[in-house]
Tab-separated table of N, CA and C in Angstrom:
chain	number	residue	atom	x	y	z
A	30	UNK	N	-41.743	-154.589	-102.340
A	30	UNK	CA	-41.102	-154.445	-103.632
A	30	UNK	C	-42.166	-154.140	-104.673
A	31	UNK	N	-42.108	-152.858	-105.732
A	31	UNK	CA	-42.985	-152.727	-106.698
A	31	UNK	C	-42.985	-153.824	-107.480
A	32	UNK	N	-44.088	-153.764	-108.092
A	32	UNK	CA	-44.301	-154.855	-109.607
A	32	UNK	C	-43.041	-154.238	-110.531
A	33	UNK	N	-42.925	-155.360	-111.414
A	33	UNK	CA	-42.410	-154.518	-112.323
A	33	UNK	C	-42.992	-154.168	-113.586
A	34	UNK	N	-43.092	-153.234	-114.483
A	34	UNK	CA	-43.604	-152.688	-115.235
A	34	UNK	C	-43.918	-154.023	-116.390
A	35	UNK	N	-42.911	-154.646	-116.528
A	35	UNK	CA	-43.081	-156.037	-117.524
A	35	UNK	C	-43.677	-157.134	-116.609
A	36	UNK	N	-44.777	-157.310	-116.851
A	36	UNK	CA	-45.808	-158.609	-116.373
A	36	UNK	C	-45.110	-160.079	-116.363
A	37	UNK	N	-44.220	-159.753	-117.571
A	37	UNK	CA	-43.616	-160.974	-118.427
A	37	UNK	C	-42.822	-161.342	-117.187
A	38	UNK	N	-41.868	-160.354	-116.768
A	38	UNK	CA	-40.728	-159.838	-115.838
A	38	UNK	C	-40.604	-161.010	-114.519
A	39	UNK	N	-39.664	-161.830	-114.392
A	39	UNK	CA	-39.759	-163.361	-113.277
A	39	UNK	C	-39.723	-162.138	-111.695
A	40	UNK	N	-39.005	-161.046	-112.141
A	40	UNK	CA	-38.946	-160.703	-110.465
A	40	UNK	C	-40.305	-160.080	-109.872
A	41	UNK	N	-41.491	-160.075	-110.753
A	41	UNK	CA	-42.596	-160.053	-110.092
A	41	UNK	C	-43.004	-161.510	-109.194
A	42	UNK	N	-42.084	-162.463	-109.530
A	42	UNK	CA	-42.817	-164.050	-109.060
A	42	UNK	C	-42.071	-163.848	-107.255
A	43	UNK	N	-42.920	-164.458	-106.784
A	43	UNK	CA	-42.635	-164.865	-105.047
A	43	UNK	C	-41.487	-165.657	-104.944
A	44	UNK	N	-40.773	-165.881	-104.794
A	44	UNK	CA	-39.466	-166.971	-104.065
A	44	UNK	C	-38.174	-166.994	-105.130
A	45	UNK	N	-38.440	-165.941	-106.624
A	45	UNK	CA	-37.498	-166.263	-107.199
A	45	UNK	C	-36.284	-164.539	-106.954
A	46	UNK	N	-35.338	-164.794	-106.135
A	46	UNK	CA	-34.450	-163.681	-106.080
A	46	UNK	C	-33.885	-163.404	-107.360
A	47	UNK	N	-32.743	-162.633	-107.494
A	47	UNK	CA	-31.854	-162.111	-108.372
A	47	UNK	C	-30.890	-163.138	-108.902
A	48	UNK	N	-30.519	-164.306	-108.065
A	48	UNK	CA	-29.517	-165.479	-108.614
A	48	UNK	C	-30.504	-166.068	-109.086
A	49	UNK	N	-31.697	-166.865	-108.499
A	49	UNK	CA	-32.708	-168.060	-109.212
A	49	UNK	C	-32.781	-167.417	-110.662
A	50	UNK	N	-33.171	-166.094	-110.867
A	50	UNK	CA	-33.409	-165.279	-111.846
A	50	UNK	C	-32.517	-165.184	-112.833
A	51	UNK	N	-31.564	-165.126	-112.522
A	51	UNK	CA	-29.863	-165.099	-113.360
A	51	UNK	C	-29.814	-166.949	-113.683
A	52	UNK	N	-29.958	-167.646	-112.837
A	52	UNK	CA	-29.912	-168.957	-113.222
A	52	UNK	C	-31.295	-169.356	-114.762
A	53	UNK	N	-32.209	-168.426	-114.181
A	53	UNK	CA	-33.097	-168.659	-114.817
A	53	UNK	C	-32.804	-168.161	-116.516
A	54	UNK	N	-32.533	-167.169	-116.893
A	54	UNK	CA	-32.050	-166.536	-117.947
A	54	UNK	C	-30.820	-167.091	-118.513
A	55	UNK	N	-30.446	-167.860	-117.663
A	55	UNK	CA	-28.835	-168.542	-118.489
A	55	UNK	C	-29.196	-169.807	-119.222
A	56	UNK	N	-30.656	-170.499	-118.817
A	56	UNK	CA	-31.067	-171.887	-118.741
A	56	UNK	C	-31.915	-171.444	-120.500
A	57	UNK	N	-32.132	-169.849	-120.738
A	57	UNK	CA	-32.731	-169.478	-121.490
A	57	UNK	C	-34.260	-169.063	-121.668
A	58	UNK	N	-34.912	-169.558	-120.144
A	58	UNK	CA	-35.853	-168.972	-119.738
A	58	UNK	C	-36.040	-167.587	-119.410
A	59	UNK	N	-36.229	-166.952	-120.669
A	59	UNK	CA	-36.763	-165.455	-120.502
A	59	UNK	C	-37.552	-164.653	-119.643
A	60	UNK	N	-38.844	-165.717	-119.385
A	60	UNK	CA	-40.044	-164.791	-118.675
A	60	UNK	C	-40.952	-165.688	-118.269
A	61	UNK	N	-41.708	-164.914	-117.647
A	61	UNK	CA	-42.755	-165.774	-116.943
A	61	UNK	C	-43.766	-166.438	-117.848
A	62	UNK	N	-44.004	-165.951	-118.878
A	62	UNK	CA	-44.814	-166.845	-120.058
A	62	UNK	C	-43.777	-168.362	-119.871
A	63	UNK	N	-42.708	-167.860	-120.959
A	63	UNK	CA	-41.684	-169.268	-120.775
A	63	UNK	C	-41.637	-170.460	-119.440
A	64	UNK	N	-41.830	-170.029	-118.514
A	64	UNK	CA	-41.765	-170.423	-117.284
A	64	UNK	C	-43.031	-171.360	-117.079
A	65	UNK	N	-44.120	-170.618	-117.273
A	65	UNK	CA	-45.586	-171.173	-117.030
A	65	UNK	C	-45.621	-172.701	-118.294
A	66	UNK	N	-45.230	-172.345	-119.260
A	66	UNK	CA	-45.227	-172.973	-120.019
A	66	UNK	C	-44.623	-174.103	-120.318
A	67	UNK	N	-43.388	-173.771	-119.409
A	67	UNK	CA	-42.508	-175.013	-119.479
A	67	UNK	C	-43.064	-175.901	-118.295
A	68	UNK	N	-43.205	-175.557	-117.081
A	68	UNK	CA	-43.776	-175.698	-115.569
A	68	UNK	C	-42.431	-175.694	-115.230
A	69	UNK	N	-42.550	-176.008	-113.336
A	69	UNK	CA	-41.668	-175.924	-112.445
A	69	UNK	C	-40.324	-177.054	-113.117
A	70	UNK	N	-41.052	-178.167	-113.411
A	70	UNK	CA	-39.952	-179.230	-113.039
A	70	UNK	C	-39.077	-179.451	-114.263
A	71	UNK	N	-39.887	-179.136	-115.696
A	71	UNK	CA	-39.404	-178.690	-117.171
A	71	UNK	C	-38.386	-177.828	-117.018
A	72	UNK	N	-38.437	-176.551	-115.936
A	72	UNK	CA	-37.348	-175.494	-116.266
A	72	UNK	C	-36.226	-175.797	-115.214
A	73	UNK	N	-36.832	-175.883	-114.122
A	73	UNK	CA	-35.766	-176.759	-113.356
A	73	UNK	C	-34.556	-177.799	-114.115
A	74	UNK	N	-35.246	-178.912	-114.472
A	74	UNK	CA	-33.977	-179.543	-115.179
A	74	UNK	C	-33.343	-178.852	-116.893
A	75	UNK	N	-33.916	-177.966	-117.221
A	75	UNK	CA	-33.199	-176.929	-118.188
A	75	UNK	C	-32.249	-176.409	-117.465
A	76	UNK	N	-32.233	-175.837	-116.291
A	76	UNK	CA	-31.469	-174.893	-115.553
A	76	UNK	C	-30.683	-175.835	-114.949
A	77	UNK	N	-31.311	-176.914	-114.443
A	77	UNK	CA	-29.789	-177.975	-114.289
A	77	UNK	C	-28.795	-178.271	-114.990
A	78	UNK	N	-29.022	-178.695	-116.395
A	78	UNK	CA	-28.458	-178.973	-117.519
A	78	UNK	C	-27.592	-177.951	-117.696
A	79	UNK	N	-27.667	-176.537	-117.350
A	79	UNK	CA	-26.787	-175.311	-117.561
A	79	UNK	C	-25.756	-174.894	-116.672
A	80	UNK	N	-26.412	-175.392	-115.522
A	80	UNK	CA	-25.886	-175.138	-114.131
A	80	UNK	C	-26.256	-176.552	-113.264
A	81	UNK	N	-24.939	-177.240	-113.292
A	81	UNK	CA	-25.164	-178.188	-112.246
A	81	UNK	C	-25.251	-178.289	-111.035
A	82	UNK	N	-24.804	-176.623	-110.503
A	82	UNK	CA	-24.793	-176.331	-109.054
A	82	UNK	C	-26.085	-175.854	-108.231
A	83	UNK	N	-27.367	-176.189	-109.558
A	83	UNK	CA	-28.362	-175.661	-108.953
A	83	UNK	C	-29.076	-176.331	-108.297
A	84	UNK	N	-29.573	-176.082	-106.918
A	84	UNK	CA	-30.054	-177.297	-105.604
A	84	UNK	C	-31.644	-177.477	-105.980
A	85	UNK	N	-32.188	-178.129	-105.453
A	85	UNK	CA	-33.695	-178.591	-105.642
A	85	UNK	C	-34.106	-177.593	-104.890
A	86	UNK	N	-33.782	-176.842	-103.787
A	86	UNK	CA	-33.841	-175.335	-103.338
A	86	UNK	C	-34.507	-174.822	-104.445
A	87	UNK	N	-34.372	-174.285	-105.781
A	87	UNK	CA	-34.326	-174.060	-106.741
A	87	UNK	C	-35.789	-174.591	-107.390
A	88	UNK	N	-36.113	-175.852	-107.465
A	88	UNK	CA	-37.592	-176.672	-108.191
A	88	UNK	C	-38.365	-176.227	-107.001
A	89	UNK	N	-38.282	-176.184	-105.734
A	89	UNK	CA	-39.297	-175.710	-104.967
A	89	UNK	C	-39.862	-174.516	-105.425
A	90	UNK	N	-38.432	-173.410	-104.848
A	90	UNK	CA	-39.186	-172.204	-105.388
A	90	UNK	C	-39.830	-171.691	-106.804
A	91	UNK	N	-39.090	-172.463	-107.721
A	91	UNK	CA	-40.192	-172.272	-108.750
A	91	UNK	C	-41.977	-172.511	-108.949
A	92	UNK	N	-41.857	-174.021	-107.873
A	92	UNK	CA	-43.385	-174.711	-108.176
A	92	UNK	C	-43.579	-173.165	-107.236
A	93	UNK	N	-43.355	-172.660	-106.150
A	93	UNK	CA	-44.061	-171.953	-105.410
A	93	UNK	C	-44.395	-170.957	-106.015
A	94	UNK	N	-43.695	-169.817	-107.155
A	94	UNK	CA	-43.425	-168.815	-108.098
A	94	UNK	C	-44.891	-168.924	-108.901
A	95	UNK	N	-45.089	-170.620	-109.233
A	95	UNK	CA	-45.933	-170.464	-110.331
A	95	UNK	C	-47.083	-170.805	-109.296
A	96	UNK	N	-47.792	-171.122	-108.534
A	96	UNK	CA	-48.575	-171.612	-107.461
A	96	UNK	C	-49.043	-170.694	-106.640
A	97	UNK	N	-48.020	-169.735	-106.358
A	97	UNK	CA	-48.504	-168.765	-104.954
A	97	UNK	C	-48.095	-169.228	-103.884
A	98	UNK	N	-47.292	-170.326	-103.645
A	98	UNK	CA	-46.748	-170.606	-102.739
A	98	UNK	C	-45.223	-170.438	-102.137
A	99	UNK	N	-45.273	-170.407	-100.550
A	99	UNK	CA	-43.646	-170.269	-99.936
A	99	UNK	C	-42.871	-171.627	-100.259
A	100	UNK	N	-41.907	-171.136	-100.690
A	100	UNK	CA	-41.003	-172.675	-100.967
A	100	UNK	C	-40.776	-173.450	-100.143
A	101	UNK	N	-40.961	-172.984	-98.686
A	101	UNK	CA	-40.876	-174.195	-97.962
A	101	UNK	C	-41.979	-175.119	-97.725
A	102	UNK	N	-43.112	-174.271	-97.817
A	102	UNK	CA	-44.221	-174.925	-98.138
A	102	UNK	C	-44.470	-175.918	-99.147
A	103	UNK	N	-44.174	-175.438	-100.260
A	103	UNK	CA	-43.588	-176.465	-101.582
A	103	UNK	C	-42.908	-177.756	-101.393
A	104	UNK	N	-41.406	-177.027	-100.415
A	104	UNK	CA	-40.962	-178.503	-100.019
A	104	UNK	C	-41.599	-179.338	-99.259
A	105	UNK	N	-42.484	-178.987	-98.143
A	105	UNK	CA	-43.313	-179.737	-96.663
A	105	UNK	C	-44.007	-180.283	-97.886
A	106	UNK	N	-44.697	-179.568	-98.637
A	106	UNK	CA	-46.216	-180.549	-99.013
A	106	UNK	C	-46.087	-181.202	-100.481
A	107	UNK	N	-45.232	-180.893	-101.136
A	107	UNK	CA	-45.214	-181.885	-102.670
A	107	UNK	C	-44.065	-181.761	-103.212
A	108	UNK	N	-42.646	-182.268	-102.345
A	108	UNK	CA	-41.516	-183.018	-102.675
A	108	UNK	C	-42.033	-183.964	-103.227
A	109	UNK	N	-42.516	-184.897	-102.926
A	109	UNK	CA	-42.262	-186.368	-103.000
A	109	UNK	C	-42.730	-185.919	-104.864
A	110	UNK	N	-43.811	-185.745	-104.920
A	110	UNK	CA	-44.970	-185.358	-106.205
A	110	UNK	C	-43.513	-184.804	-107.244
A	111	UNK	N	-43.017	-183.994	-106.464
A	111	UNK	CA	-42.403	-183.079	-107.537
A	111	UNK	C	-40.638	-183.799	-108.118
A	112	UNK	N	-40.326	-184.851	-106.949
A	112	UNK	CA	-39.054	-184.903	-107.362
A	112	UNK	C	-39.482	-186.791	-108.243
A	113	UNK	N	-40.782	-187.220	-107.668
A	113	UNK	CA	-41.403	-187.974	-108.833
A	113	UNK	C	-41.324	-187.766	-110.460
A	114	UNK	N	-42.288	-186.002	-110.049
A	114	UNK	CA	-42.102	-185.733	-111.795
A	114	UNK	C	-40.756	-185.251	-112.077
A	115	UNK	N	-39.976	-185.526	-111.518
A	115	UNK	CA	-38.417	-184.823	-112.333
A	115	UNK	C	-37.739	-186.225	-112.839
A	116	UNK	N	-37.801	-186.939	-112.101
A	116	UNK	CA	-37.903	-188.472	-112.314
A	116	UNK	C	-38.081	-188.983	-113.713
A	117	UNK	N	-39.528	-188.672	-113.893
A	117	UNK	CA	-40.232	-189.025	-114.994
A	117	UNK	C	-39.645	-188.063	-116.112
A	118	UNK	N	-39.398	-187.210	-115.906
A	118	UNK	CA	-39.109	-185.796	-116.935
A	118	UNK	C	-37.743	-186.529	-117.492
A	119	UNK	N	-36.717	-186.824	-116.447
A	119	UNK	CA	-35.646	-187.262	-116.996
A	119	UNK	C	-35.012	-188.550	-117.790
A	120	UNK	N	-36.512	-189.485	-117.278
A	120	UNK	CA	-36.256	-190.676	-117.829
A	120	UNK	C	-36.211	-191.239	-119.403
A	121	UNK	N	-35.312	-191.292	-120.208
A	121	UNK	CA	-35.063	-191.530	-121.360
A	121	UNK	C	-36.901	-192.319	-121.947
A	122	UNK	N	-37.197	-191.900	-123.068
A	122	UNK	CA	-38.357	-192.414	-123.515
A	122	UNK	C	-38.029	-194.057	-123.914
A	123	UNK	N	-39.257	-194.702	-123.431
A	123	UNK	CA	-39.132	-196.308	-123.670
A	123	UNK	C	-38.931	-196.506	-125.085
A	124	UNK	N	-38.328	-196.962	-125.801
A	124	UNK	CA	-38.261	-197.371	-127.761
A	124	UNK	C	-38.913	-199.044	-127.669
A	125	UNK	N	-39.956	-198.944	-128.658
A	125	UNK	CA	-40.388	-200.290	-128.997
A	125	UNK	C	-39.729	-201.035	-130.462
């Protein structure tokens, strides 16, 4: 598959097809700047919040997108790490 002419452009990233991509743009994540910026597990639960039908299928291939890695690889080697930080991401802030 060519690059695409926009750098910005998610379908240059490894593991993210045409739906992750469509999920991705509905969540309001534009581009791969946005993406990097937010990280895997930040846009992940954005894109949950939009779409509840979206599987952790989904947080893999992103960490892999931004990493260089195959998503299954993602899943074998830093589930635990990653569904930790979604954990943490989601957990309401402590109030003193």
């Amino acid at each position: 598959m060519p690059a695409p002419a926009d750098p910005n452009d998610p379908a240059g990233l490894p593991n993210l097809g045409p739906k992750s991509r469509e999920m991705l743009a509905a969540a309001g994540i534009a581009g791969v700047d946005e993406l990097r910026r937010l990280g895997a597990v930040a846009a992940y639960a954005r894109v949950k919040r939009a779409d509840p039908r979206a599987s952790l299928n989904l947080l893999w291939a992103l960490e892999g997108a931004l990493c260089g890695l195959h998503w299954r690889d993602v899943a074998r080697e830093r589930r635990t790490s990653l569904l930790l930080a979604l954990e943490d991401h989601e957990r309401p802030p402590i109030r003193r």
